[in-house]
Amino acid sequence: MQAVSFPGPGCVEIVDIPRPSLIEPSDAIVLVTTAAIGPWDIERFESIGSEQVVPGGEFAGIIVEIGSEVRTVELDDLVCNTAHLVNRKGHSRVFGTTSVAGGHAEYVRVPNADAALVKISDSVEERVVLAGGTIGLGINAAAVALQEDSGASYAVVGCDPIGVSALIGIKNSGHNDNLIAVDDHAARRTLAGKYAEEAYSGSDDLANATSDIVMVGAMCDFNRPDLIAQLVKPDGTIVFAEPYGPSRIVTAGTNLPEGVKIMAASWPNKDDVRKIVSAIQIRQLDLTPIVSHVIPLDEALDAYKAASGPE
């Protein structure tokens, strides 16, 4: 089968590799019909060359093989996945890494299919493919922020698709009166302005824009720990949409205001994905602005260049 490979940093090629087969009775094989490019894929695209990996943390497709112990999905079901996977032994993995191949290929093996796959309708496929990763992380970050303080002032730093999803989550809750967004790219600020009260550039004077809670989108898209520290109030909270975000700000050695709490969203699980799929189907959640390009597999390099950020 054909799959995406990274022969070097910033390079993409289509290679022929063996089609996956069932290994465990809890596995399913999915014929991939749609896939998304998440920040974890972009980081690998920009940085690796020798590591053999099939990227693609988020995908949708049709089940073509199924293990004997799978109960919640069936052959020929159209499904999307959770980007984060916990197998039956409790090991945590993410699709599109060295531990489990991703969906930027014609077929993908899904371990623990009952926990990782959600049935969907073909009418929403190109949007719900993001539910198990990008959108779910943003929505979960908003949920953490609201649970921390539903009457706070909020900022979102980084208006990539994860950051915009956090903006949507806050706006849909009805608490966007004290919501700002920060990104250096004009088109992203314009989109963010549809959900936030104000949208700023990182070079603007933000002295009067400090917030109780600062949510952070994809770190690879807008890596500004200094700006995060500038925006959060003393005794405030930083919520990383990416579960591994807190370790990065600690590694950066950023000095934060006194009393700041650091939190992170959790990876979306199957129940989270179902809620997002349902919200999209009843038009409670509109993700159309986030789905910017639909590009065939054989033009994967163009897709990665588009996804890796505005020029």
Short mmCIF file of C-alpha atoms in Angstrom, two decimals:
data_model
loop_
_atom_site.label_atom_id
_atom_site.label_comp_id
_atom_site.label_asym_id
_atom_site.label_seq_id
_atom_site.Cartn_x
_atom_site.Cartn_y
_atom_site.Cartn_z
CA MET A 1 0.00 0.00 0.00
CA GLN A 2 1.02 3.64 -0.29
CA ALA A 3 1.93 5.72 2.76
CA VAL A 4 3.53 9.05 3.63
CA SER A 5 7.17 9.04 4.73
CA PHE A 6 9.61 11.74 5.83
CA PRO A 7 13.03 11.12 4.24
CA GLY A 8 14.40 14.32 5.79
CA PRO A 9 13.32 17.49 7.60
CA GLY A 10 10.67 19.29 5.53
CA CYS A 11 10.59 16.47 2.97
CA VAL A 12 7.68 14.18 2.09
CA GLU A 13 7.55 11.16 -0.17
CA ILE A 14 5.00 8.47 -0.94
CA VAL A 15 6.40 5.00 -0.33
CA ASP A 16 5.14 1.45 -0.73
CA ILE A 17 4.93 -0.51 2.52
CA PRO A 18 3.14 -3.74 3.51
CA ARG A 19 -0.56 -3.42 4.21
CA PRO A 20 -1.26 -3.88 7.94
CA SER A 21 -3.00 -6.99 9.19
CA LEU A 22 -4.84 -7.93 12.37
CA ILE A 23 -2.49 -8.79 15.22
CA GLU A 24 -4.78 -8.88 18.26
CA PRO A 25 -8.45 -9.97 18.34
CA SER A 26 -9.29 -6.42 19.51
CA ASP A 27 -7.83 -4.87 16.33
CA ALA A 28 -9.57 -3.41 13.29
CA ILE A 29 -8.20 -2.49 9.87
CA VAL A 30 -9.51 0.78 8.41
CA LEU A 31 -9.41 1.82 4.75
CA VAL A 32 -8.53 5.49 5.13
CA THR A 33 -10.77 7.90 3.22
CA THR A 34 -9.89 11.17 5.00
CA ALA A 35 -7.01 12.20 7.25
CA ALA A 36 -5.92 15.41 8.96
CA ILE A 37 -2.50 16.86 9.71
CA GLY A 38 -2.09 17.66 13.40
CA PRO A 39 0.68 19.56 15.19
CA TRP A 40 2.35 16.28 16.22
CA ASP A 41 2.57 15.37 12.50
CA ILE A 42 4.00 18.80 11.63
CA GLU A 43 6.70 18.50 14.29
CA ARG A 44 7.86 15.23 12.76
CA PHE A 45 7.68 16.67 9.24
CA GLU A 46 9.93 19.55 10.27
CA SER A 47 12.42 17.62 12.35
CA ILE A 48 12.99 13.96 11.49
CA GLY A 49 14.55 12.02 8.66
CA SER A 50 16.01 8.73 9.86
CA GLU A 51 13.09 7.66 12.04
CA GLN A 52 10.68 5.38 10.20
CA VAL A 53 7.11 6.38 10.97
CA VAL A 54 3.76 6.56 9.19
CA PRO A 55 2.28 9.89 10.37
CA GLY A 56 -1.37 10.78 10.73
CA GLY A 57 -2.83 11.03 14.22
CA GLU A 58 -6.35 11.78 12.95
CA PHE A 59 -8.17 9.81 10.28
CA ALA A 60 -11.53 8.51 9.13
CA GLY A 61 -12.41 5.57 6.95
CA ILE A 62 -14.24 2.30 6.44
CA ILE A 63 -13.64 -0.81 8.52
CA VAL A 64 -12.52 -3.60 6.18
CA GLU A 65 -11.28 -6.16 8.73
CA ILE A 66 -12.27 -6.71 12.31
CA GLY A 67 -11.00 -8.84 15.18
CA SER A 68 -13.15 -11.43 16.91
CA GLU A 69 -13.35 -9.46 20.18
CA VAL A 70 -14.47 -6.11 18.70
CA ARG A 71 -18.03 -5.32 19.76
CA THR A 72 -18.90 -1.64 19.20
CA VAL A 73 -18.11 -1.27 15.48
CA GLU A 74 -18.68 -3.54 12.50
CA LEU A 75 -17.41 -4.23 9.00
CA ASP A 76 -18.23 -1.43 6.54
CA ASP A 77 -18.84 1.13 9.31
CA LEU A 78 -17.53 4.62 8.56
CA VAL A 79 -15.51 5.67 11.60
CA CYS A 80 -13.11 8.28 12.95
CA ASN A 81 -10.48 7.70 15.61
CA THR A 82 -9.19 9.07 18.87
CA ALA A 83 -5.63 10.27 18.21
CA HIS A 84 -4.57 9.05 21.64
CA LEU A 85 -4.85 5.35 22.29
CA VAL A 86 -4.73 3.30 25.46
CA ASN A 87 -4.37 -0.38 24.65
CA ARG A 88 -5.80 -3.22 26.68
CA LYS A 89 -2.61 -3.43 28.71
CA GLY A 90 -2.95 0.22 29.73
CA HIS A 91 -0.09 1.48 27.57
CA SER A 92 -0.60 5.01 26.27
CA ARG A 93 0.24 5.75 22.63
CA VAL A 94 -0.56 8.25 19.87
CA PHE A 95 -1.29 7.32 16.28
CA GLY A 96 1.38 8.46 13.85
CA THR A 97 4.37 7.71 16.07
CA THR A 98 6.94 4.93 16.26
CA SER A 99 4.66 3.05 18.66
CA VAL A 100 1.63 2.86 16.35
CA ALA A 101 1.38 3.76 12.66
CA GLY A 102 -0.92 6.61 11.67
CA GLY A 103 -3.51 7.24 9.01
CA HIS A 104 -1.50 8.95 6.27
CA ALA A 105 -1.68 5.72 4.34
CA GLU A 106 -4.21 3.68 2.43
CA TYR A 107 -4.87 1.42 5.43
CA VAL A 108 -4.26 1.66 9.17
CA ARG A 109 -4.38 -0.91 11.95
CA VAL A 110 -6.35 0.25 14.99
CA PRO A 111 -5.48 -1.53 18.25
CA ASN A 112 -8.24 -1.69 20.88
CA ALA A 113 -10.77 -0.64 18.26
CA ASP A 114 -13.67 -0.52 20.72
CA ALA A 115 -11.96 2.33 22.59
CA ALA A 116 -10.50 4.15 19.59
CA LEU A 117 -13.19 4.18 16.88
CA VAL A 118 -16.47 6.12 16.66
CA LYS A 119 -19.14 5.65 14.00
CA ILE A 120 -19.81 8.75 11.91
CA SER A 121 -21.95 9.95 9.01
CA ASP A 122 -20.35 10.61 5.63
CA SER A 123 -22.01 14.04 5.55
CA VAL A 124 -19.69 15.29 8.31
CA GLU A 125 -16.58 13.20 7.63
CA GLU A 126 -14.25 16.04 6.61
CA ARG A 127 -14.95 17.90 9.85
CA VAL A 128 -15.30 15.13 12.44
CA VAL A 129 -11.96 13.65 11.37
CA LEU A 130 -10.51 16.36 13.66
CA ALA A 131 -12.67 15.44 16.66
CA GLY A 132 -10.34 12.87 18.20
CA GLY A 133 -7.31 15.15 18.29
CA THR A 134 -7.19 18.79 17.22
CA ILE A 135 -10.78 19.81 18.00
CA GLY A 136 -11.07 17.61 21.06
CA LEU A 137 -7.94 19.09 22.62
CA GLY A 138 -9.16 22.65 22.07
CA ILE A 139 -12.63 21.89 23.43
CA ASN A 140 -11.13 20.09 26.42
CA ALA A 141 -8.82 23.05 27.12
CA ALA A 142 -11.85 25.34 27.19
CA ALA A 143 -13.62 22.92 29.53
CA VAL A 144 -10.64 22.95 31.92
CA ALA A 145 -10.59 26.76 31.86
CA LEU A 146 -14.32 27.02 32.54
CA GLN A 147 -14.15 24.49 35.34
CA GLU A 148 -11.29 26.43 36.91
CA ASP A 149 -13.32 29.68 36.87
CA SER A 150 -16.40 30.27 34.72
CA GLY A 151 -16.37 33.99 35.51
CA ALA A 152 -12.75 34.67 34.64
CA SER A 153 -11.10 36.67 31.90
CA TYR A 154 -9.61 34.41 29.23
CA ALA A 155 -6.89 34.59 26.60
CA VAL A 156 -5.97 32.10 23.88
CA VAL A 157 -2.36 32.24 22.69
CA GLY A 158 -1.90 30.66 19.27
CA CYS A 159 -4.90 30.63 16.92
CA ASP A 160 -4.03 27.43 15.08
CA PRO A 161 -6.94 24.93 14.76
CA ILE A 162 -6.45 23.78 18.37
CA GLY A 163 -6.46 27.36 19.65
CA VAL A 164 -9.49 28.29 17.56
CA SER A 165 -11.29 25.23 18.93
CA ALA A 166 -10.63 26.54 22.44
CA LEU A 167 -12.06 29.91 21.39
CA ILE A 168 -15.15 28.15 20.02
CA GLY A 169 -15.53 26.20 23.27
CA ILE A 170 -15.47 29.38 25.37
CA LYS A 171 -17.82 31.25 23.03
CA ASN A 172 -20.32 28.38 22.92
CA SER A 173 -20.39 28.43 26.72
CA GLY A 174 -21.54 32.06 26.64
CA HIS A 175 -18.45 33.38 28.46
CA ASN A 176 -16.70 35.19 25.62
CA ASP A 177 -17.27 38.76 26.89
CA ASN A 178 -13.83 38.66 28.52
CA LEU A 179 -12.06 36.58 25.86
CA ILE A 180 -9.08 37.71 23.80
CA ALA A 181 -6.90 35.94 21.25
CA VAL A 182 -3.26 36.44 20.26
CA ASP A 183 -1.53 35.32 17.05
CA ASP A 184 1.02 36.92 14.75
CA HIS A 185 -0.67 35.92 11.49
CA ALA A 186 -3.32 38.32 10.16
CA ALA A 187 -5.62 35.67 8.67
CA ARG A 188 -5.65 33.72 11.91
CA ARG A 189 -6.40 36.87 13.90
CA THR A 190 -9.30 37.62 11.57
CA LEU A 191 -10.72 34.14 12.18
CA ALA A 192 -10.12 34.41 15.92
CA GLY A 193 -11.95 37.75 15.94
CA LYS A 194 -15.17 35.93 15.10
CA TYR A 195 -15.06 34.25 18.51
CA ALA A 196 -13.05 36.57 20.77
CA GLU A 197 -13.83 40.08 21.97
CA GLU A 198 -10.42 41.24 20.68
CA ALA A 199 -7.65 39.64 18.61
CA TYR A 200 -4.08 40.91 18.98
CA SER A 201 -0.66 40.38 17.46
CA GLY A 202 2.15 39.30 19.75
CA SER A 203 3.90 42.58 18.94
CA ASP A 204 0.98 44.70 20.21
CA ASP A 205 1.07 46.44 23.57
CA LEU A 206 -0.61 43.82 25.77
CA ALA A 207 -0.03 45.53 29.12
CA ASN A 208 -3.78 45.97 29.61
CA ALA A 209 -4.71 42.57 28.19
CA THR A 210 -3.64 40.33 31.06
CA SER A 211 -6.06 37.51 31.83
CA ASP A 212 -6.97 35.22 34.69
CA ILE A 213 -6.68 32.14 32.49
CA VAL A 214 -4.43 31.77 29.45
CA MET A 215 -5.08 28.85 27.11
CA VAL A 216 -2.28 27.78 24.78
CA GLY A 217 -2.80 26.23 21.35
CA ALA A 218 -0.25 24.13 19.46
CA MET A 219 3.23 25.01 20.72
CA CYS A 220 4.84 24.19 17.36
CA ASP A 221 2.68 26.83 15.66
CA PHE A 222 3.17 29.75 18.05
CA ASN A 223 5.90 28.97 20.56
CA ARG A 224 5.93 32.10 22.73
CA PRO A 225 6.40 31.15 26.41
CA ASP A 226 7.45 34.76 27.07
CA LEU A 227 4.09 36.00 25.82
CA ILE A 228 2.23 33.42 27.89
CA ALA A 229 4.05 34.68 30.99
CA GLN A 230 3.27 38.29 30.05
CA LEU A 231 -0.46 37.64 29.64
CA VAL A 232 -1.25 35.57 32.72
CA LYS A 233 -2.09 37.45 35.92
CA PRO A 234 -0.47 36.64 39.27
CA ASP A 235 -2.35 33.71 40.86
CA GLY A 236 -3.79 32.99 37.42
CA THR A 237 -3.84 29.76 35.43
CA ILE A 238 -2.19 28.57 32.24
CA VAL A 239 -4.04 25.76 30.43
CA PHE A 240 -2.12 23.95 27.71
CA ALA A 241 -4.33 22.33 25.10
CA GLU A 242 -1.55 19.83 24.40
CA PRO A 243 -1.09 17.40 27.31
CA TYR A 244 2.70 17.66 27.01
CA GLY A 245 2.65 21.49 27.02
CA PRO A 246 3.55 22.05 30.70
CA SER A 247 6.86 20.24 30.33
CA ARG A 248 7.83 22.55 27.48
CA ILE A 249 7.33 25.79 29.39
CA VAL A 250 9.30 24.33 32.31
CA THR A 251 12.08 23.28 29.94
CA ALA A 252 12.14 26.79 28.46
CA GLY A 253 12.92 28.18 31.92
CA THR A 254 10.23 30.86 31.64
CA ASN A 255 9.73 33.08 34.68
CA LEU A 256 6.04 33.20 35.54
CA PRO A 257 4.15 35.63 37.79
CA GLU A 258 3.75 34.59 41.41
CA GLY A 259 1.17 31.93 42.20
CA VAL A 260 0.47 30.84 38.63
CA LYS A 261 -1.01 27.36 38.26
CA ILE A 262 -0.13 25.26 35.20
CA MET A 263 -2.67 22.76 33.86
CA ALA A 264 -3.23 20.78 30.68
CA ALA A 265 -6.18 19.42 28.76
CA SER A 266 -6.58 15.67 28.42
CA TRP A 267 -6.58 13.81 25.13
CA PRO A 268 -10.15 13.41 23.83
CA ASN A 269 -11.55 9.96 24.56
CA LYS A 270 -14.33 8.13 22.76
CA ASP A 271 -17.08 9.85 24.75
CA ASP A 272 -15.57 13.27 23.98
CA VAL A 273 -15.48 12.42 20.27
CA ARG A 274 -19.09 11.26 20.31
CA LYS A 275 -20.20 14.55 21.87
CA ILE A 276 -18.30 16.55 19.24
CA VAL A 277 -19.70 14.44 16.40
CA SER A 278 -23.22 14.93 17.75
CA ALA A 279 -22.70 18.70 18.12
CA ILE A 280 -21.49 18.92 14.52
CA GLN A 281 -24.40 16.88 13.21
CA ILE A 282 -27.00 19.11 14.89
CA ARG A 283 -25.03 22.22 13.80
CA GLN A 284 -24.34 23.28 17.35
CA LEU A 285 -20.63 23.23 16.48
CA ASP A 286 -19.44 24.66 13.16
CA LEU A 287 -15.91 23.64 12.20
CA THR A 288 -16.12 24.72 8.57
CA PRO A 289 -13.62 27.62 9.03
CA ILE A 290 -11.01 25.20 10.37
CA VAL A 291 -11.09 22.79 7.40
CA SER A 292 -9.11 24.87 4.92
CA HIS A 293 -7.74 22.38 2.39
CA VAL A 294 -8.76 18.96 1.05
CA ILE A 295 -5.73 17.52 -0.74
CA PRO A 296 -5.18 14.01 -2.22
CA LEU A 297 -2.54 11.68 -0.78
CA ASP A 298 -0.24 11.98 -3.78
CA GLU A 299 0.05 15.73 -3.08
CA ALA A 300 1.09 15.17 0.53
CA LEU A 301 4.03 17.59 0.35
CA ASP A 302 1.68 20.45 -0.59
CA ALA A 303 -0.62 19.40 2.24
CA TYR A 304 2.17 19.46 4.81
CA LYS A 305 3.46 22.81 3.61
CA ALA A 306 -0.05 24.27 3.92
CA ALA A 307 -0.54 22.74 7.38
CA SER A 308 2.85 23.71 8.77
CA GLY A 309 1.77 27.30 9.09
CA PRO A 310 1.18 30.50 7.18
CA GLU A 311 4.19 32.09 5.52
#
